[in-house]
Amino acid sequence: MGVISPGIRRAPVILVIALMAGVLSGCDVGTPRILVVGDSWAFLMGYQRSLGNVMARHGHEEYSDYLSIRHLTAVPGLTAKALARNRLGVLNNIGRALRAEPTIDIVHLSIGGNDGIALWNPLLSRAEEQELMDEIVGNVRRIVEYILAVRPNIRVAICGYDYMDYHTRYVPPRVYNAAAVRLAGHIIDMVKTIDRCEYVNNFGLMQYEFGYPGPFDDENIPVVYLPHEVPFPGNADTDYVPLAGGDIAYPSPAHTLSYGLLATTSIHLNRAGYERIALNCLEQYYFDWLDNPLPAE
């Protein structure tokens, strides 16, 4: 995710992102199979080649993920509402990329988190929260349906978020985490009604993989959980039980997050964190989808 400051002009921001993506396009060494779409979680995974790196390490070096200067499909700060309404032309970019690269049959979609951060607060009534989440889910559905309509062999995986270090003095991480989990539950209910669309649950994945707070070589930092001591996030095989993996009272461990200078909160993972997210996506769906593509017609 990530927020583009209103004080920054959109054109220069998009130009910088496009130039960065252009560098990536020259690095493709395999057949593009996965298009990365969405907000800054998607952009950073594309920029750092998280999916491509993990594919290469697990015997699929002939394939690559895809971003290019011509088809800008992941934009930091992008909301589901903006994408569904084709602001900045990003929805058109997705269709253009899929038509230009017919070998792509998987879309990795990360979207909706910025809507929640911008609009949710703990003072919302139950009805107000439901209205907000219905709007976000409706926008995500429109995005998914647009993508699926391009070709009958395209499959979409909505890549869920992990716990962020997002809190205030008076609102602990548990409150924000619980709201994010509730939103994910609504998105999962939607996904179950759409063919060729799946959801990858990542809540608690960093805690499961690395423990908390981790690493554990500093005697001044008390160990709360060792790796694999907390529950692995539920998936489709377990009917997403538990949806809130790990321990919802804590953020992801600090050494898996990316903090800005002097920042005390973080909504982004670092390179190792995103590659673990990529592996979860690949193990749950993409490895099978790469080996068993749907017919193009």
PDB file of C-alpha atoms in Angstrom:
ATOM      1  CA  MET A   1       0.000   0.000   0.000  1.00  0.00           C
ATOM      2  CA  GLY A   2       1.234   3.534   0.675  1.00  0.00           C
ATOM      3  CA  VAL A   3      -0.219   6.993   0.301  1.00  0.00           C
ATOM      4  CA  ILE A   4       0.670   9.521  -2.380  1.00  0.00           C
ATOM      5  CA  SER A   5       0.771  12.921  -0.736  1.00  0.00           C
ATOM      6  CA  PRO A   6      -1.748  15.424  -2.129  1.00  0.00           C
ATOM      7  CA  GLY A   7       1.125  17.867  -2.398  1.00  0.00           C
ATOM      8  CA  ILE A   8       2.893  15.694  -4.964  1.00  0.00           C
ATOM      9  CA  ARG A   9       1.828  16.117  -8.563  1.00  0.00           C
ATOM     10  CA  ARG A  10       0.543  12.874 -10.055  1.00  0.00           C
ATOM     11  CA  ALA A  11       2.414  13.069 -13.357  1.00  0.00           C
ATOM     12  CA  PRO A  12       5.943  13.118 -11.839  1.00  0.00           C
ATOM     13  CA  VAL A  13       5.012  10.302  -9.450  1.00  0.00           C
ATOM     14  CA  ILE A  14       3.707   8.152 -12.281  1.00  0.00           C
ATOM     15  CA  LEU A  15       6.781   8.987 -14.392  1.00  0.00           C
ATOM     16  CA  VAL A  16       9.172   7.895 -11.635  1.00  0.00           C
ATOM     17  CA  ILE A  17       7.257   4.657 -11.131  1.00  0.00           C
ATOM     18  CA  ALA A  18       7.188   4.013 -14.854  1.00  0.00           C
ATOM     19  CA  LEU A  19      10.929   4.536 -15.145  1.00  0.00           C
ATOM     20  CA  MET A  20      11.538   2.112 -12.279  1.00  0.00           C
ATOM     21  CA  ALA A  21       9.228  -0.410 -13.886  1.00  0.00           C
ATOM     22  CA  GLY A  22      11.006   0.107 -17.183  1.00  0.00           C
ATOM     23  CA  VAL A  23      14.244  -1.034 -15.582  1.00  0.00           C
ATOM     24  CA  LEU A  24      12.443  -4.183 -14.512  1.00  0.00           C
ATOM     25  CA  SER A  25      11.104  -4.890 -17.964  1.00  0.00           C
ATOM     26  CA  GLY A  26      14.635  -5.261 -19.240  1.00  0.00           C
ATOM     27  CA  CYS A  27      15.353  -7.851 -16.542  1.00  0.00           C
ATOM     28  CA  ASP A  28      12.757 -10.414 -17.626  1.00  0.00           C
ATOM     29  CA  VAL A  29      14.527 -13.680 -18.389  1.00  0.00           C
ATOM     30  CA  GLY A  30      11.536 -15.979 -18.687  1.00  0.00           C
ATOM     31  CA  THR A  31       8.111 -16.192 -20.213  1.00  0.00           C
ATOM     32  CA  PRO A  32       5.788 -13.766 -18.394  1.00  0.00           C
ATOM     33  CA  ARG A  33       3.017 -15.683 -16.664  1.00  0.00           C
ATOM     34  CA  ILE A  34       2.050 -13.501 -13.681  1.00  0.00           C
ATOM     35  CA  LEU A  35       0.888  -9.897 -13.947  1.00  0.00           C
ATOM     36  CA  VAL A  36       1.351  -7.911 -10.722  1.00  0.00           C
ATOM     37  CA  VAL A  37      -1.549  -5.519 -10.089  1.00  0.00           C
ATOM     38  CA  GLY A  38      -2.597  -3.154  -7.329  1.00  0.00           C
ATOM     39  CA  ASP A  39      -1.173  -0.892  -4.659  1.00  0.00           C
ATOM     40  CA  SER A  40       2.297  -0.474  -3.177  1.00  0.00           C
ATOM     41  CA  TRP A  41       2.370  -4.042  -1.848  1.00  0.00           C
ATOM     42  CA  ALA A  42       1.994  -5.155  -5.456  1.00  0.00           C
ATOM     43  CA  PHE A  43       4.418  -2.521  -6.712  1.00  0.00           C
ATOM     44  CA  LEU A  44       7.133  -3.448  -4.225  1.00  0.00           C
ATOM     45  CA  MET A  45       6.720  -7.153  -4.923  1.00  0.00           C
ATOM     46  CA  GLY A  46       7.037  -6.391  -8.622  1.00  0.00           C
ATOM     47  CA  TYR A  47       9.934  -3.968  -8.204  1.00  0.00           C
ATOM     48  CA  GLN A  48      11.864  -6.414  -6.010  1.00  0.00           C
ATOM     49  CA  ARG A  49      10.949  -9.366  -8.250  1.00  0.00           C
ATOM     50  CA  SER A  50       9.574 -11.256  -5.259  1.00  0.00           C
ATOM     51  CA  LEU A  51       7.531 -13.726  -7.310  1.00  0.00           C
ATOM     52  CA  GLY A  52      10.171 -14.153 -10.010  1.00  0.00           C
ATOM     53  CA  ASN A  53      12.932 -14.764  -7.461  1.00  0.00           C
ATOM     54  CA  VAL A  54      10.931 -17.392  -5.621  1.00  0.00           C
ATOM     55  CA  MET A  55       9.828 -19.076  -8.866  1.00  0.00           C
ATOM     56  CA  ALA A  56      13.470 -19.322  -9.947  1.00  0.00           C
ATOM     57  CA  ARG A  57      14.495 -20.868  -6.623  1.00  0.00           C
ATOM     58  CA  HIS A  58      11.748 -23.484  -6.884  1.00  0.00           C
ATOM     59  CA  GLY A  59      12.311 -24.825 -10.362  1.00  0.00           C
ATOM     60  CA  HIS A  60      10.284 -22.383 -12.450  1.00  0.00           C
ATOM     61  CA  GLU A  61      13.051 -20.147 -13.735  1.00  0.00           C
ATOM     62  CA  GLU A  62      11.538 -20.349 -17.226  1.00  0.00           C
ATOM     63  CA  TYR A  63       8.699 -18.092 -16.062  1.00  0.00           C
ATOM     64  CA  SER A  64       8.636 -14.534 -14.739  1.00  0.00           C
ATOM     65  CA  ASP A  65       6.319 -11.992 -13.197  1.00  0.00           C
ATOM     66  CA  TYR A  66       5.626  -8.872 -15.222  1.00  0.00           C
ATOM     67  CA  LEU A  67       5.871  -5.101 -14.939  1.00  0.00           C
ATOM     68  CA  SER A  68       6.943  -2.759 -17.731  1.00  0.00           C
ATOM     69  CA  ILE A  69       7.205   0.899 -18.631  1.00  0.00           C
ATOM     70  CA  ARG A  70       4.434   0.422 -21.197  1.00  0.00           C
ATOM     71  CA  HIS A  71       1.926  -1.179 -18.851  1.00  0.00           C
ATOM     72  CA  LEU A  72       1.833   0.451 -15.423  1.00  0.00           C
ATOM     73  CA  THR A  73      -0.417  -1.831 -13.366  1.00  0.00           C
ATOM     74  CA  ALA A  74       0.744  -1.315  -9.772  1.00  0.00           C
ATOM     75  CA  VAL A  75       0.727   2.149  -8.193  1.00  0.00           C
ATOM     76  CA  PRO A  76       1.597   3.053  -4.580  1.00  0.00           C
ATOM     77  CA  GLY A  77      -1.365   4.668  -2.856  1.00  0.00           C
ATOM     78  CA  LEU A  78      -3.893   3.087  -5.215  1.00  0.00           C
ATOM     79  CA  THR A  79      -7.287   2.289  -3.679  1.00  0.00           C
ATOM     80  CA  ALA A  80      -9.859  -0.236  -4.825  1.00  0.00           C
ATOM     81  CA  LYS A  81     -12.237   2.658  -5.450  1.00  0.00           C
ATOM     82  CA  ALA A  82      -9.750   4.466  -7.690  1.00  0.00           C
ATOM     83  CA  LEU A  83      -8.833   1.322  -9.599  1.00  0.00           C
ATOM     84  CA  ALA A  84     -12.471   0.285 -10.091  1.00  0.00           C
ATOM     85  CA  ARG A  85     -13.186   3.781 -11.487  1.00  0.00           C
ATOM     86  CA  ASN A  86     -10.102   3.633 -13.735  1.00  0.00           C
ATOM     87  CA  ARG A  87      -8.458   6.693 -12.241  1.00  0.00           C
ATOM     88  CA  LEU A  88      -5.033   7.365 -13.767  1.00  0.00           C
ATOM     89  CA  GLY A  89      -6.074   4.842 -16.438  1.00  0.00           C
ATOM     90  CA  VAL A  90      -4.684   1.935 -14.404  1.00  0.00           C
ATOM     91  CA  LEU A  91      -7.597  -0.384 -15.170  1.00  0.00           C
ATOM     92  CA  ASN A  92      -7.024   0.223 -18.875  1.00  0.00           C
ATOM     93  CA  ASN A  93      -3.342  -0.499 -18.316  1.00  0.00           C
ATOM     94  CA  ILE A  94      -4.214  -3.911 -16.909  1.00  0.00           C
ATOM     95  CA  GLY A  95      -6.295  -4.821 -19.932  1.00  0.00           C
ATOM     96  CA  ARG A  96      -3.590  -3.483 -22.255  1.00  0.00           C
ATOM     97  CA  ALA A  97      -0.887  -5.546 -20.540  1.00  0.00           C
ATOM     98  CA  LEU A  98      -2.951  -8.739 -20.676  1.00  0.00           C
ATOM     99  CA  ARG A  99      -3.688  -8.251 -24.362  1.00  0.00           C
ATOM    100  CA  ALA A 100      -0.056  -7.406 -25.161  1.00  0.00           C
ATOM    101  CA  GLU A 101       1.299 -10.419 -23.265  1.00  0.00           C
ATOM    102  CA  PRO A 102      -0.906 -13.419 -24.119  1.00  0.00           C
ATOM    103  CA  THR A 103       1.280 -15.794 -22.107  1.00  0.00           C
ATOM    104  CA  ILE A 104       0.133 -14.110 -18.876  1.00  0.00           C
ATOM    105  CA  ASP A 105      -2.642 -16.187 -17.349  1.00  0.00           C
ATOM    106  CA  ILE A 106      -2.281 -15.327 -13.654  1.00  0.00           C
ATOM    107  CA  VAL A 107      -3.030 -11.952 -12.086  1.00  0.00           C
ATOM    108  CA  HIS A 108      -1.612 -11.273  -8.632  1.00  0.00           C
ATOM    109  CA  LEU A 109      -3.884  -8.600  -7.147  1.00  0.00           C
ATOM    110  CA  SER A 110      -3.156  -6.606  -3.978  1.00  0.00           C
ATOM    111  CA  ILE A 111      -5.834  -3.987  -3.364  1.00  0.00           C
ATOM    112  CA  GLY A 112      -8.214  -2.608  -0.739  1.00  0.00           C
ATOM    113  CA  GLY A 113      -5.802  -1.919   2.096  1.00  0.00           C
ATOM    114  CA  ASN A 114      -5.500   1.782   1.350  1.00  0.00           C
ATOM    115  CA  ASP A 115      -9.292   2.130   1.372  1.00  0.00           C
ATOM    116  CA  GLY A 116      -9.381   0.665   4.855  1.00  0.00           C
ATOM    117  CA  ILE A 117      -6.517   2.803   6.182  1.00  0.00           C
ATOM    118  CA  ALA A 118      -8.045   5.973   4.746  1.00  0.00           C
ATOM    119  CA  LEU A 119     -11.652   5.423   5.797  1.00  0.00           C
ATOM    120  CA  TRP A 120     -11.845   3.031   8.749  1.00  0.00           C
ATOM    121  CA  ASN A 121     -11.578   4.194  12.353  1.00  0.00           C
ATOM    122  CA  PRO A 122     -12.463   2.510  15.660  1.00  0.00           C
ATOM    123  CA  LEU A 123     -15.359   4.903  16.298  1.00  0.00           C
ATOM    124  CA  LEU A 124     -17.419   3.596  13.388  1.00  0.00           C
ATOM    125  CA  SER A 125     -20.654   1.895  14.345  1.00  0.00           C
ATOM    126  CA  ARG A 126     -21.198  -1.686  13.243  1.00  0.00           C
ATOM    127  CA  ALA A 127     -23.529  -0.473  10.492  1.00  0.00           C
ATOM    128  CA  GLU A 128     -21.074   2.192   9.315  1.00  0.00           C
ATOM    129  CA  GLU A 129     -18.264  -0.336   9.181  1.00  0.00           C
ATOM    130  CA  GLN A 130     -20.433  -2.759   7.220  1.00  0.00           C
ATOM    131  CA  GLU A 131     -21.309  -0.034   4.704  1.00  0.00           C
ATOM    132  CA  LEU A 132     -17.637   0.813   4.240  1.00  0.00           C
ATOM    133  CA  MET A 133     -16.594  -2.803   3.796  1.00  0.00           C
ATOM    134  CA  ASP A 134     -19.443  -3.474   1.368  1.00  0.00           C
ATOM    135  CA  GLU A 135     -18.192  -0.584  -0.757  1.00  0.00           C
ATOM    136  CA  ILE A 136     -14.607  -1.874  -0.745  1.00  0.00           C
ATOM    137  CA  VAL A 137     -15.694  -5.418  -1.594  1.00  0.00           C
ATOM    138  CA  GLY A 138     -17.929  -4.136  -4.389  1.00  0.00           C
ATOM    139  CA  ASN A 139     -15.022  -2.271  -5.924  1.00  0.00           C
ATOM    140  CA  VAL A 140     -12.734  -5.292  -5.652  1.00  0.00           C
ATOM    141  CA  ARG A 141     -15.391  -7.399  -7.381  1.00  0.00           C
ATOM    142  CA  ARG A 142     -15.562  -4.934 -10.281  1.00  0.00           C
ATOM    143  CA  ILE A 143     -11.784  -5.073 -10.687  1.00  0.00           C
ATOM    144  CA  VAL A 144     -11.717  -8.871 -10.648  1.00  0.00           C
ATOM    145  CA  GLU A 145     -14.600  -9.170 -13.117  1.00  0.00           C
ATOM    146  CA  TYR A 146     -12.884  -6.747 -15.497  1.00  0.00           C
ATOM    147  CA  ILE A 147      -9.689  -8.826 -15.421  1.00  0.00           C
ATOM    148  CA  LEU A 148     -11.442 -12.163 -15.858  1.00  0.00           C
ATOM    149  CA  ALA A 149     -13.390 -10.855 -18.852  1.00  0.00           C
ATOM    150  CA  VAL A 150     -10.195 -10.285 -20.859  1.00  0.00           C
ATOM    151  CA  ARG A 151      -9.556 -14.015 -21.502  1.00  0.00           C
ATOM    152  CA  PRO A 152     -11.133 -17.267 -20.323  1.00  0.00           C
ATOM    153  CA  ASN A 153      -7.790 -18.697 -19.198  1.00  0.00           C
ATOM    154  CA  ILE A 154      -6.950 -15.898 -16.739  1.00  0.00           C
ATOM    155  CA  ARG A 155      -7.064 -16.651 -13.035  1.00  0.00           C
ATOM    156  CA  VAL A 156      -6.888 -14.030 -10.282  1.00  0.00           C
ATOM    157  CA  ALA A 157      -5.454 -14.441  -6.808  1.00  0.00           C
ATOM    158  CA  ILE A 158      -6.212 -11.687  -4.326  1.00  0.00           C
ATOM    159  CA  CYS A 159      -3.106 -11.501  -2.176  1.00  0.00           C
ATOM    160  CA  GLY A 160      -4.124 -10.585   1.363  1.00  0.00           C
ATOM    161  CA  TYR A 161      -2.059  -8.449   3.702  1.00  0.00           C
ATOM    162  CA  ASP A 162      -0.183  -9.447   6.822  1.00  0.00           C
ATOM    163  CA  TYR A 163      -0.311  -7.569  10.120  1.00  0.00           C
ATOM    164  CA  MET A 164       1.210  -4.115   9.875  1.00  0.00           C
ATOM    165  CA  ASP A 165       2.804  -2.011  12.577  1.00  0.00           C
ATOM    166  CA  TYR A 166      -0.039   0.472  12.299  1.00  0.00           C
ATOM    167  CA  HIS A 167      -1.298   1.921  15.568  1.00  0.00           C
ATOM    168  CA  THR A 168      -1.813   5.060  17.588  1.00  0.00           C
ATOM    169  CA  ARG A 169      -1.137   5.858  21.198  1.00  0.00           C
ATOM    170  CA  TYR A 170      -4.667   4.984  22.224  1.00  0.00           C
ATOM    171  CA  VAL A 171      -5.515   2.209  19.749  1.00  0.00           C
ATOM    172  CA  PRO A 172      -3.427  -0.980  20.004  1.00  0.00           C
ATOM    173  CA  PRO A 173      -2.488  -3.172  17.023  1.00  0.00           C
ATOM    174  CA  ARG A 174      -5.167  -5.718  17.956  1.00  0.00           C
ATOM    175  CA  VAL A 175      -7.947  -3.256  17.042  1.00  0.00           C
ATOM    176  CA  TYR A 176      -6.553  -2.424  13.596  1.00  0.00           C
ATOM    177  CA  ASN A 177      -5.642  -6.059  12.933  1.00  0.00           C
ATOM    178  CA  ALA A 178      -9.140  -7.231  13.825  1.00  0.00           C
ATOM    179  CA  ALA A 179     -10.705  -4.726  11.417  1.00  0.00           C
ATOM    180  CA  ALA A 180      -8.388  -5.850   8.609  1.00  0.00           C
ATOM    181  CA  VAL A 181      -9.313  -9.468   9.294  1.00  0.00           C
ATOM    182  CA  ARG A 182     -13.030  -8.637   9.167  1.00  0.00           C
ATOM    183  CA  LEU A 183     -12.570  -6.969   5.787  1.00  0.00           C
ATOM    184  CA  ALA A 184     -10.683 -10.006   4.524  1.00  0.00           C
ATOM    185  CA  GLY A 185     -13.572 -12.213   5.621  1.00  0.00           C
ATOM    186  CA  HIS A 186     -15.950 -10.213   3.434  1.00  0.00           C
ATOM    187  CA  ILE A 187     -13.558 -10.455   0.483  1.00  0.00           C
ATOM    188  CA  ILE A 188     -13.306 -14.222   0.942  1.00  0.00           C
ATOM    189  CA  ASP A 189     -17.103 -14.487   0.890  1.00  0.00           C
ATOM    190  CA  MET A 190     -17.055 -12.601  -2.414  1.00  0.00           C
ATOM    191  CA  VAL A 191     -14.275 -14.744  -3.875  1.00  0.00           C
ATOM    192  CA  LYS A 192     -16.282 -17.899  -3.202  1.00  0.00           C
ATOM    193  CA  THR A 193     -18.914 -16.632  -5.656  1.00  0.00           C
ATOM    194  CA  ILE A 194     -16.490 -16.008  -8.556  1.00  0.00           C
ATOM    195  CA  ASP A 195     -14.955 -18.696 -10.748  1.00  0.00           C
ATOM    196  CA  ARG A 196     -11.222 -18.453 -11.472  1.00  0.00           C
ATOM    197  CA  CYS A 197     -10.634 -16.259  -8.421  1.00  0.00           C
ATOM    198  CA  GLU A 198      -8.980 -17.224  -5.131  1.00  0.00           C
ATOM    199  CA  TYR A 199      -7.800 -15.509  -1.959  1.00  0.00           C
ATOM    200  CA  VAL A 200      -4.412 -15.981  -0.284  1.00  0.00           C
ATOM    201  CA  ASN A 201      -4.581 -15.368   3.451  1.00  0.00           C
ATOM    202  CA  ASN A 202      -1.350 -13.990   4.927  1.00  0.00           C
ATOM    203  CA  PHE A 203      -2.453 -12.770   8.372  1.00  0.00           C
ATOM    204  CA  GLY A 204       0.181 -13.911  10.846  1.00  0.00           C
ATOM    205  CA  LEU A 205       2.514 -15.359   8.224  1.00  0.00           C
ATOM    206  CA  MET A 206       5.521 -13.278   9.318  1.00  0.00           C
ATOM    207  CA  GLN A 207       4.976 -14.219  12.963  1.00  0.00           C
ATOM    208  CA  TYR A 208       4.628 -17.888  12.031  1.00  0.00           C
ATOM    209  CA  GLU A 209       7.743 -17.915   9.881  1.00  0.00           C
ATOM    210  CA  PHE A 210      10.044 -15.737  11.977  1.00  0.00           C
ATOM    211  CA  GLY A 211       8.527 -15.692  15.464  1.00  0.00           C
ATOM    212  CA  TYR A 212       7.912 -12.537  17.462  1.00  0.00           C
ATOM    213  CA  PRO A 213       9.589 -10.175  17.975  1.00  0.00           C
ATOM    214  CA  GLY A 214      12.556 -12.007  16.381  1.00  0.00           C
ATOM    215  CA  PRO A 215      15.391 -12.392  15.742  1.00  0.00           C
ATOM    216  CA  PHE A 216      16.266 -13.946  19.055  1.00  0.00           C
ATOM    217  CA  ASP A 217      19.965 -13.244  19.531  1.00  0.00           C
ATOM    218  CA  ASP A 218      19.460 -10.159  21.727  1.00  0.00           C
ATOM    219  CA  GLU A 219      19.019 -11.010  25.392  1.00  0.00           C
ATOM    220  CA  ASN A 220      17.507  -7.565  25.983  1.00  0.00           C
ATOM    221  CA  ILE A 221      14.520  -8.373  23.730  1.00  0.00           C
ATOM    222  CA  PRO A 222      12.196 -10.887  25.390  1.00  0.00           C
ATOM    223  CA  VAL A 223      10.998 -13.700  23.146  1.00  0.00           C
ATOM    224  CA  VAL A 224       7.212 -13.897  22.872  1.00  0.00           C
ATOM    225  CA  TYR A 225       6.978 -16.565  20.168  1.00  0.00           C
ATOM    226  CA  LEU A 226       9.560 -18.708  18.458  1.00  0.00           C
ATOM    227  CA  PRO A 227       9.107 -19.530  14.755  1.00  0.00           C
ATOM    228  CA  HIS A 228       6.175 -21.894  14.086  1.00  0.00           C
ATOM    229  CA  GLU A 229       4.743 -21.472  17.592  1.00  0.00           C
ATOM    230  CA  VAL A 230       1.737 -19.458  16.407  1.00  0.00           C
ATOM    231  CA  PRO A 231      -0.944 -20.770  14.009  1.00  0.00           C
ATOM    232  CA  PHE A 232      -0.301 -20.683  10.273  1.00  0.00           C
ATOM    233  CA  PRO A 233      -2.911 -18.528   8.502  1.00  0.00           C
ATOM    234  CA  GLY A 234      -5.868 -20.575   7.300  1.00  0.00           C
ATOM    235  CA  ASN A 235      -6.382 -21.230   3.605  1.00  0.00           C
ATOM    236  CA  ALA A 236      -9.049 -22.603   1.287  1.00  0.00           C
ATOM    237  CA  ASP A 237      -8.266 -26.176   2.348  1.00  0.00           C
ATOM    238  CA  THR A 238      -9.150 -25.279   5.961  1.00  0.00           C
ATOM    239  CA  ASP A 239     -12.013 -22.967   4.954  1.00  0.00           C
ATOM    240  CA  TYR A 240      -9.753 -20.134   6.130  1.00  0.00           C
ATOM    241  CA  VAL A 241      -9.623 -21.322   9.734  1.00  0.00           C
ATOM    242  CA  PRO A 242      -7.911 -19.600  11.412  1.00  0.00           C
ATOM    243  CA  LEU A 243      -8.411 -16.453   9.361  1.00  0.00           C
ATOM    244  CA  ALA A 244      -6.357 -14.541  11.917  1.00  0.00           C
ATOM    245  CA  GLY A 245      -3.186 -16.598  11.999  1.00  0.00           C
ATOM    246  CA  GLY A 246      -0.332 -15.735  14.310  1.00  0.00           C
ATOM    247  CA  ASP A 247      -1.277 -13.611  17.308  1.00  0.00           C
ATOM    248  CA  ILE A 248      -3.631 -10.787  16.377  1.00  0.00           C
ATOM    249  CA  ALA A 249      -2.456  -8.728  19.351  1.00  0.00           C
ATOM    250  CA  TYR A 250       0.899  -8.034  17.684  1.00  0.00           C
ATOM    251  CA  PRO A 251       2.137  -6.592  14.395  1.00  0.00           C
ATOM    252  CA  SER A 252       4.494  -8.486  12.142  1.00  0.00           C
ATOM    253  CA  PRO A 253       8.001  -8.696  13.637  1.00  0.00           C
ATOM    254  CA  ALA A 254       9.997  -5.528  13.111  1.00  0.00           C
ATOM    255  CA  HIS A 255      12.769  -7.215  11.149  1.00  0.00           C
ATOM    256  CA  THR A 256      10.277  -8.197   8.438  1.00  0.00           C
ATOM    257  CA  LEU A 257       8.919  -4.643   8.065  1.00  0.00           C
ATOM    258  CA  SER A 258      10.283  -1.625   6.209  1.00  0.00           C
ATOM    259  CA  TYR A 259      10.467   1.563   8.274  1.00  0.00           C
ATOM    260  CA  GLY A 260      11.121   5.024   6.908  1.00  0.00           C
ATOM    261  CA  LEU A 261      13.613   7.366   8.507  1.00  0.00           C
ATOM    262  CA  LEU A 262      12.484   8.092  12.104  1.00  0.00           C
ATOM    263  CA  ALA A 263       9.175   6.286  11.448  1.00  0.00           C
ATOM    264  CA  THR A 264       7.535   4.444  14.334  1.00  0.00           C
ATOM    265  CA  THR A 265       4.946   2.655  12.201  1.00  0.00           C
ATOM    266  CA  SER A 266       5.145   0.668   8.990  1.00  0.00           C
ATOM    267  CA  ILE A 267       2.607  -0.636   6.477  1.00  0.00           C
ATOM    268  CA  HIS A 268       5.177  -2.358   4.241  1.00  0.00           C
ATOM    269  CA  LEU A 269       7.247  -5.500   4.489  1.00  0.00           C
ATOM    270  CA  ASN A 270      10.909  -5.673   3.536  1.00  0.00           C
ATOM    271  CA  ARG A 271      12.398  -7.845   0.801  1.00  0.00           C
ATOM    272  CA  ALA A 272      12.468 -11.015   2.913  1.00  0.00           C
ATOM    273  CA  GLY A 273       8.882 -10.437   4.018  1.00  0.00           C
ATOM    274  CA  TYR A 274       7.555  -9.990   0.504  1.00  0.00           C
ATOM    275  CA  GLU A 275       9.380 -13.073  -0.722  1.00  0.00           C
ATOM    276  CA  ARG A 276       7.704 -15.087   2.028  1.00  0.00           C
ATOM    277  CA  ILE A 277       4.346 -13.701   0.872  1.00  0.00           C
ATOM    278  CA  ALA A 278       5.277 -14.688  -2.685  1.00  0.00           C
ATOM    279  CA  LEU A 279       6.103 -18.233  -1.579  1.00  0.00           C
ATOM    280  CA  ASN A 280       2.737 -18.513   0.158  1.00  0.00           C
ATOM    281  CA  CYS A 281       0.965 -17.442  -3.036  1.00  0.00           C
ATOM    282  CA  LEU A 282       3.005 -19.837  -5.138  1.00  0.00           C
ATOM    283  CA  GLU A 283       2.570 -22.799  -2.810  1.00  0.00           C
ATOM    284  CA  GLN A 284      -1.164 -22.313  -2.462  1.00  0.00           C
ATOM    285  CA  TYR A 285      -2.024 -21.596  -6.108  1.00  0.00           C
ATOM    286  CA  TYR A 286       0.573 -20.350  -8.574  1.00  0.00           C
ATOM    287  CA  PHE A 287       2.776 -23.459  -8.787  1.00  0.00           C
ATOM    288  CA  ASP A 288      -0.284 -25.519  -9.696  1.00  0.00           C
ATOM    289  CA  TRP A 289      -1.601 -22.852 -12.071  1.00  0.00           C
ATOM    290  CA  LEU A 290       1.782 -22.583 -13.809  1.00  0.00           C
ATOM    291  CA  ASP A 291       1.856 -26.339 -14.377  1.00  0.00           C
ATOM    292  CA  ASN A 292      -1.829 -26.640 -15.252  1.00  0.00           C
ATOM    293  CA  PRO A 293      -2.916 -23.607 -17.288  1.00  0.00           C
ATOM    294  CA  LEU A 294      -6.469 -23.220 -18.505  1.00  0.00           C
ATOM    295  CA  PRO A 295      -7.159 -23.296 -22.251  1.00  0.00           C
ATOM    296  CA  ALA A 296      -6.929 -19.849 -23.846  1.00  0.00           C
ATOM    297  CA  GLU A 297     -10.136 -20.305 -25.834  1.00  0.00           C
TER     298      GLU A 297
END
